[in-house]
mmCIF file of C-alpha atoms in Angstrom:
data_model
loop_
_atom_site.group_PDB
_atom_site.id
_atom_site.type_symbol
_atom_site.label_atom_id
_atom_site.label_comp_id
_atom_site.label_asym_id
_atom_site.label_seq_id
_atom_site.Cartn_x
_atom_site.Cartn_y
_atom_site.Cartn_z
ATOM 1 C CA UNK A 11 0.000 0.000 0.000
ATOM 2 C CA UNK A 12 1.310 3.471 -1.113
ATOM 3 C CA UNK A 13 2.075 5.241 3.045
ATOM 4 C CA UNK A 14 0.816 9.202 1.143
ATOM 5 C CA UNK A 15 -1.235 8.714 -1.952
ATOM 6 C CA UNK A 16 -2.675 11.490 -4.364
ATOM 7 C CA UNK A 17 -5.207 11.658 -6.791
ATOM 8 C CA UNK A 18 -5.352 12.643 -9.723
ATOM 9 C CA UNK A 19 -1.540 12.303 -10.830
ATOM 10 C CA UNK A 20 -2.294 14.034 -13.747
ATOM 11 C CA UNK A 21 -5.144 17.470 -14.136
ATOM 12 C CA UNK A 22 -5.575 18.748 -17.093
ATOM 13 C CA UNK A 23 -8.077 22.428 -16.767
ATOM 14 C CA UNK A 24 -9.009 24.972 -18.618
ATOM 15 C CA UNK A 25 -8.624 28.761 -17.040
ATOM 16 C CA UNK A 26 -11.504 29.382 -14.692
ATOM 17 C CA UNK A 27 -12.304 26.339 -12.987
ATOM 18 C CA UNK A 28 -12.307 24.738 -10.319
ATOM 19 C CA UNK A 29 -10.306 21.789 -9.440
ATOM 20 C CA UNK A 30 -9.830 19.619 -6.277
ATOM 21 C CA UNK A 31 -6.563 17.282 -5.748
ATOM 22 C CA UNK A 32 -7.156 14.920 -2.816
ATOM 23 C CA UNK A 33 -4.145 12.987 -0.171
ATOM 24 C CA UNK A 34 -5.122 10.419 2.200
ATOM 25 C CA UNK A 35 -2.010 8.954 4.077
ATOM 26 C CA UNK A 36 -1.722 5.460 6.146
ATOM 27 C CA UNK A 37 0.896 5.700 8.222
ATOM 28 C CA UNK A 38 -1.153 6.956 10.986
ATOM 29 C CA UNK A 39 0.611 10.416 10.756
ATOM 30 C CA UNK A 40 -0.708 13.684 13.037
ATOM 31 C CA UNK A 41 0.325 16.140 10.385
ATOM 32 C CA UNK A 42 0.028 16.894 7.202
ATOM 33 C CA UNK A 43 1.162 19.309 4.285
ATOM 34 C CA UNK A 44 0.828 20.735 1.381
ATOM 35 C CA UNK A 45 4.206 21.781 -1.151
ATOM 36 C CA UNK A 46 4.257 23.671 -4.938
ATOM 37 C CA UNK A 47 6.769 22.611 -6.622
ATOM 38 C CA UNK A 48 6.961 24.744 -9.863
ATOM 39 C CA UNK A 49 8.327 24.897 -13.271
ATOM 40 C CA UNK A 50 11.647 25.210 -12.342
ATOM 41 C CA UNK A 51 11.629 22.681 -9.670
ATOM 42 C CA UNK A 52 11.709 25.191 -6.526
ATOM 43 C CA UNK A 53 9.549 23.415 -3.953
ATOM 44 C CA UNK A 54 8.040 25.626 -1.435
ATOM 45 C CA UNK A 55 5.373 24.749 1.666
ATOM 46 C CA UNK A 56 2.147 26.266 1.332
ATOM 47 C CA UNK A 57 -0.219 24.278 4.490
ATOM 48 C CA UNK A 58 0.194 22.215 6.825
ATOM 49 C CA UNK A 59 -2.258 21.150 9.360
ATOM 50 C CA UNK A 60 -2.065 18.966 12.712
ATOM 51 C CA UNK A 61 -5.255 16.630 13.494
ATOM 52 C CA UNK A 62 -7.483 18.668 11.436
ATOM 53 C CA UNK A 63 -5.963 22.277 12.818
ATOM 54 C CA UNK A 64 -4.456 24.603 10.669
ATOM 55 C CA UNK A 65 -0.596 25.222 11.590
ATOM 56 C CA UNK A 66 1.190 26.684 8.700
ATOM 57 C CA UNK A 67 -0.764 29.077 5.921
ATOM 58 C CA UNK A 68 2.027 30.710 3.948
ATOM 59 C CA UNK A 69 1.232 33.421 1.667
ATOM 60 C CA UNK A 70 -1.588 31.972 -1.030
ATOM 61 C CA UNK A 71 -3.491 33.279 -2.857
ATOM 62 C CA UNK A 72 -7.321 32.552 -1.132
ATOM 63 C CA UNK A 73 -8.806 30.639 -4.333
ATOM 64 C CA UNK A 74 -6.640 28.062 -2.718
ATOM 65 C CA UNK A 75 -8.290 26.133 0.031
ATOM 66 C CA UNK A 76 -7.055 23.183 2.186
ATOM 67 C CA UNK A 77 -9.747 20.673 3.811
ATOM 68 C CA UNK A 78 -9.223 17.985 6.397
ATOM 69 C CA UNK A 79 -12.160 16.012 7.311
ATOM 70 C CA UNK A 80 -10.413 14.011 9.471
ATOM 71 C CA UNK A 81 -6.094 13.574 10.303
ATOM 72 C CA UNK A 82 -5.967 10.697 7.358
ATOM 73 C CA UNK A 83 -6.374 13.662 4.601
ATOM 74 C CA UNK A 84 -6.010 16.586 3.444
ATOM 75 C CA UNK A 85 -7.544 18.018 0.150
ATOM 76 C CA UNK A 86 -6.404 20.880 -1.358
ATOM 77 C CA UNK A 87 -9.540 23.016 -3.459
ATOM 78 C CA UNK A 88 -8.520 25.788 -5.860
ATOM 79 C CA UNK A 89 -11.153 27.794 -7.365
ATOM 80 C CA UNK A 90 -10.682 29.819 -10.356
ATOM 81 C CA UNK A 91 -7.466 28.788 -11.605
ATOM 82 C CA UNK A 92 -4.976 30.324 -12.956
ATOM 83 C CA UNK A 93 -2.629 30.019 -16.001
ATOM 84 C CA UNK A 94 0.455 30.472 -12.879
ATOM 85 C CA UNK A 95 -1.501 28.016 -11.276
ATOM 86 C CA UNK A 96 0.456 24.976 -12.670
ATOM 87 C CA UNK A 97 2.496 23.490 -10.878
ATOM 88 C CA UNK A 98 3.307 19.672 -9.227
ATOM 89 C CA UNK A 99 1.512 19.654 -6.220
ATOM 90 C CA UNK A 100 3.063 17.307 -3.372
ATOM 91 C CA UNK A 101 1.167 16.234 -0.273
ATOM 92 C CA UNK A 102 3.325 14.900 2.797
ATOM 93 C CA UNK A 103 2.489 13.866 6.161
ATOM 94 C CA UNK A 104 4.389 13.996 9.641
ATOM 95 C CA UNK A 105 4.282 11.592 12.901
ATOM 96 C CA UNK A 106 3.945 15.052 14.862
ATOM 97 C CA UNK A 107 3.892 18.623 14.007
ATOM 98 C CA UNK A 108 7.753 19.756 14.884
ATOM 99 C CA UNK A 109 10.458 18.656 13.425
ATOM 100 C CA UNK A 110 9.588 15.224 11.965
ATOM 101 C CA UNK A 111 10.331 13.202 8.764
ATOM 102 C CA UNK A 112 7.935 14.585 6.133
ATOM 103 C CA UNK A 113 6.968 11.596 3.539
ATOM 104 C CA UNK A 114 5.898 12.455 0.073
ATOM 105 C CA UNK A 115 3.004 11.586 -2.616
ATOM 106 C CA UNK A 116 4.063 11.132 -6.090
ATOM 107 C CA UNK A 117 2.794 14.589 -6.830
ATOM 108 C CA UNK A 118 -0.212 15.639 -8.515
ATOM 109 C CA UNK A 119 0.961 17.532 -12.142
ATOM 110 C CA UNK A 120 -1.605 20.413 -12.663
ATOM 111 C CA UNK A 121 -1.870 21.808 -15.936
ATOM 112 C CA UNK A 122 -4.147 25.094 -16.756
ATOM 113 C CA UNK A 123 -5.021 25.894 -20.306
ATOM 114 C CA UNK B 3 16.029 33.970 7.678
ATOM 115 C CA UNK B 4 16.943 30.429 7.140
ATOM 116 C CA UNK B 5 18.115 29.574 3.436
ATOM 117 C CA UNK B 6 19.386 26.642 1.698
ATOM 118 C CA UNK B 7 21.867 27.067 -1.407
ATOM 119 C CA UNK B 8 22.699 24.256 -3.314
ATOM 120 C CA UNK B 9 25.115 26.086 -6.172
ATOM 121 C CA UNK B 10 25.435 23.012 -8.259
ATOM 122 C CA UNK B 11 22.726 23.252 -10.742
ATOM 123 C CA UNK B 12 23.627 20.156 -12.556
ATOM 124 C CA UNK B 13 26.295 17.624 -12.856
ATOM 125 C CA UNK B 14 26.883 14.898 -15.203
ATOM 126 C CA UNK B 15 29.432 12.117 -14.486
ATOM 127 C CA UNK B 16 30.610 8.849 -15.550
ATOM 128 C CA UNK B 17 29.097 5.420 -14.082
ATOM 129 C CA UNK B 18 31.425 4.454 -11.563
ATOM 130 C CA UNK B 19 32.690 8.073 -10.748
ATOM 131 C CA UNK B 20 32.378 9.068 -6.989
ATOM 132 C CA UNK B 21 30.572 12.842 -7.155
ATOM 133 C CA UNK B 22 29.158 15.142 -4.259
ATOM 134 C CA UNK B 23 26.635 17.319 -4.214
ATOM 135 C CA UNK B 24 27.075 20.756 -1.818
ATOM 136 C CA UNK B 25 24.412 22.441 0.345
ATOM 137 C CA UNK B 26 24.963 25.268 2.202
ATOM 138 C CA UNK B 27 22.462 26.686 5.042
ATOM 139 C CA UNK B 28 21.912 30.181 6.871
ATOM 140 C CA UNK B 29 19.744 29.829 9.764
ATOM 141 C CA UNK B 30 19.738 32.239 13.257
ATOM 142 C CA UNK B 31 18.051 29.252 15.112
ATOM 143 C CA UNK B 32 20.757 26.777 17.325
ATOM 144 C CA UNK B 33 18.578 24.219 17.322
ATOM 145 C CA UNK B 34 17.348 22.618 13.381
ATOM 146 C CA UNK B 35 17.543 19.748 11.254
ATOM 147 C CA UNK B 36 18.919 18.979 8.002
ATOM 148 C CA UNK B 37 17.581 17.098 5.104
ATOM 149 C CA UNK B 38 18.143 15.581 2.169
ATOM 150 C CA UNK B 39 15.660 14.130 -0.451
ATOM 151 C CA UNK B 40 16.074 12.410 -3.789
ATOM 152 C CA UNK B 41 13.189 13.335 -6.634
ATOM 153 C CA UNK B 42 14.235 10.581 -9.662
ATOM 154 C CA UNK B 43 12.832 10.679 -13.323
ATOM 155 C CA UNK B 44 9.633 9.585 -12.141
ATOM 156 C CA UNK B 45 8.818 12.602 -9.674
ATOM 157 C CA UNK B 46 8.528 11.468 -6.316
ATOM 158 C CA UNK B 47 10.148 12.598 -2.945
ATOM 159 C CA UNK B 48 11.794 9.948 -1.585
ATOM 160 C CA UNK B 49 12.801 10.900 2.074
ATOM 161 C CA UNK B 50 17.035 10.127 2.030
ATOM 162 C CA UNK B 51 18.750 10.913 5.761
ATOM 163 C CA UNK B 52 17.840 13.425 8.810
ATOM 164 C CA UNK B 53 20.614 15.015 10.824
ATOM 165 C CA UNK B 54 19.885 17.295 13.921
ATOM 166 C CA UNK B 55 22.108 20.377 14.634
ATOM 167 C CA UNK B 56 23.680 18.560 17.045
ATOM 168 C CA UNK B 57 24.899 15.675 15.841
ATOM 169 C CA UNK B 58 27.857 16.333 13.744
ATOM 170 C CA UNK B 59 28.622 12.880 13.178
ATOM 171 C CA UNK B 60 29.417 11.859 9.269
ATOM 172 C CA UNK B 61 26.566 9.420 8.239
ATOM 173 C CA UNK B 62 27.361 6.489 5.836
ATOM 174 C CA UNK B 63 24.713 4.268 4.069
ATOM 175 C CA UNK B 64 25.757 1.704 1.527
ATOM 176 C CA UNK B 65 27.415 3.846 -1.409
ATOM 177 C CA UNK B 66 26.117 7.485 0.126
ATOM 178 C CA UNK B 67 27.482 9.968 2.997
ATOM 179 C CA UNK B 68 26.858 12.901 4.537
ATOM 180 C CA UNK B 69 29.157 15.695 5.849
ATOM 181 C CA UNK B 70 27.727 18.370 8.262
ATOM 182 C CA UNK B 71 30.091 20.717 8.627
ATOM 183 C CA UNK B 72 28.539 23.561 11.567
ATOM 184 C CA UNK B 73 31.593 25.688 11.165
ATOM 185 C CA UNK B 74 31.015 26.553 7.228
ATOM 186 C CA UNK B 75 27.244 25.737 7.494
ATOM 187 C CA UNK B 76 27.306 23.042 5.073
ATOM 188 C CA UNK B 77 26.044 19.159 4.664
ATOM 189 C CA UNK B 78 27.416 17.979 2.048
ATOM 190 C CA UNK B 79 25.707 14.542 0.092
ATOM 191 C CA UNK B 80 28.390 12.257 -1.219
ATOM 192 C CA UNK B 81 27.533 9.317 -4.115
ATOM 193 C CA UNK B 82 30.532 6.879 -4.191
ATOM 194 C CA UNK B 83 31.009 4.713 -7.261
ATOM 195 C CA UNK B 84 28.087 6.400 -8.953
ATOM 196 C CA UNK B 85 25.220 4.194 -10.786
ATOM 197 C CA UNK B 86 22.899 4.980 -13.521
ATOM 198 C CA UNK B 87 19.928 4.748 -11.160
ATOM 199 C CA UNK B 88 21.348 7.653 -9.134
ATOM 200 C CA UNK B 89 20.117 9.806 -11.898
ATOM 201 C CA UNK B 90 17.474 11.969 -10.162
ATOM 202 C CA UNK B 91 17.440 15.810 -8.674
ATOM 203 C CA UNK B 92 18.922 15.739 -5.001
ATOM 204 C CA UNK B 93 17.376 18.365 -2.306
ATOM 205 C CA UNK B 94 18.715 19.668 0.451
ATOM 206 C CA UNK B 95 16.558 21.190 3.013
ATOM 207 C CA UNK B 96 15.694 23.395 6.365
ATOM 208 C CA UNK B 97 13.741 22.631 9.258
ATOM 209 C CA UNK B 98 13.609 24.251 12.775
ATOM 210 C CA UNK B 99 13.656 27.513 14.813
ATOM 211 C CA UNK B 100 11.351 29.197 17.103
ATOM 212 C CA UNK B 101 8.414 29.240 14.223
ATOM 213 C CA UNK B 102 7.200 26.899 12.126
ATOM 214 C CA UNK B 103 9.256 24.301 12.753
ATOM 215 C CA UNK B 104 6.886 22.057 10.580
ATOM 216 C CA UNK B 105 7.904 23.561 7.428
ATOM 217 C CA UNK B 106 10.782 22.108 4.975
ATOM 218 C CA UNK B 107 12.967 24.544 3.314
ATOM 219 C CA UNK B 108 14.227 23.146 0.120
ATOM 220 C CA UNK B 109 17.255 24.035 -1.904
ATOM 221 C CA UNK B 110 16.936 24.947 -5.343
ATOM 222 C CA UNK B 111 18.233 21.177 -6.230
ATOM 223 C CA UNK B 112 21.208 19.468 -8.008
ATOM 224 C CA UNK B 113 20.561 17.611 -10.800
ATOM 225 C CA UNK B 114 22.815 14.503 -11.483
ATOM 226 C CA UNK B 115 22.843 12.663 -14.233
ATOM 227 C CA UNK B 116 24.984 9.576 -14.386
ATOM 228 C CA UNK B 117 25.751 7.873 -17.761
ATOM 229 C CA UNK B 118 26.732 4.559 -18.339
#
């Protein structure tokens, strides 16, 4: 079984829209995050949240909204994307919040036309 | 403001060829951790070694090493007798401080490629 999974790997959208990427993790992790990594391969946090509680909003852009119905995932909603918008999009997940081993997804490769 | 340089934008060797990739750090904080990650062809993170500020110890595993040097702020990621598999864009990142100590700063990344 894959320990941070991500769906779709793939998203391709048209200007406008809006799109939702979901991450559901089994490792039994308290923390979880979201990264961008863009075009030229600069990776860069943008949530992270501890059982269900935000910890870590850096500065994004509101269309972008994180959701976690419960500590096993966290979705990431963007509403009216973007052309700057694409991006890979990595979830990760933490035992704890603090200074823990963060575990990748595979990414999620978001394309806006 | 903690930062992580990784100069080497990309190097190519040989098969065979031992080759190490730099990182550099700037962090205020006495207390933080040290990462490095490996992102191969295929695009995933895979998690590679964890050092804390306070263990200065050189870490060897299999054909890599690590050297975390506090007195020039560096931890260095060493490939001996490279492979073709190594190919893949190595990270170096941040973690720790007084704030956020959650969040992972990367490097820009090193791309190696490794020819047979």
């Amino acid at each position: 079984d894959t320990a941070v999974s991500q769906t779709p790997k793939y998203l391709v959208t048209q200007m406008g829209n809006d799109k939702s990427i979901k991450c559901e993790q089994n490792l039994g992790h308290d923390t979880m995050y979201w990264y961008k990594q863009d075009s030229k391969k600069f990776l860069k946090i943008m949530f992270s949240y501890n059982n269900k509680e935000l910890i870590i909003n850096e500065t994004v852009p509101n269309r972008f909204s994180p959701k976690s119905p419960d500590k096993a995932h966290l979705n990431l909603h963007i509403n009216s994307l973007e052309l700057g918008d694409s991006a890979v999009y990595f979830c990760a997940s933490s035992q704890t919040s603090g200074i823990n081993i963060q575990y990748f997804g595979a990414g999620t490769r978001l394309s806006v036309l | 403001a903690q930062k992580v340089t990784q100069a080497q934008t990309e190097i190519s060797v040989v098969e065979k060829e031992d080759v190490t990739l730099d990182c550099v750090y700037e962090t205020r904080d006495t207390t933080y951790y040290l990462f490095w990650y490996k992102q191969p062809p295929s695009g995933e993170l895979v998690f590679l070694i964890r050092r804390n500020s306070f263990d200065e110890q050189n870490e060897i595993s299999g054909r890599y090493s690590w050297n975390f040097q506090k007195s020039t702020s560096s931890f260095n990621f060493t490939i001996t007798a490279s492979q073709v598999v190594d190919s893949a864009v190595y990270f170096c990142a941040l973690s720790g401080g007084s704030y956020n100590t959650d969040k992972l700063i990367f490097g820009t990344g090193t791309r190696l490629q490794v020819f047979p």
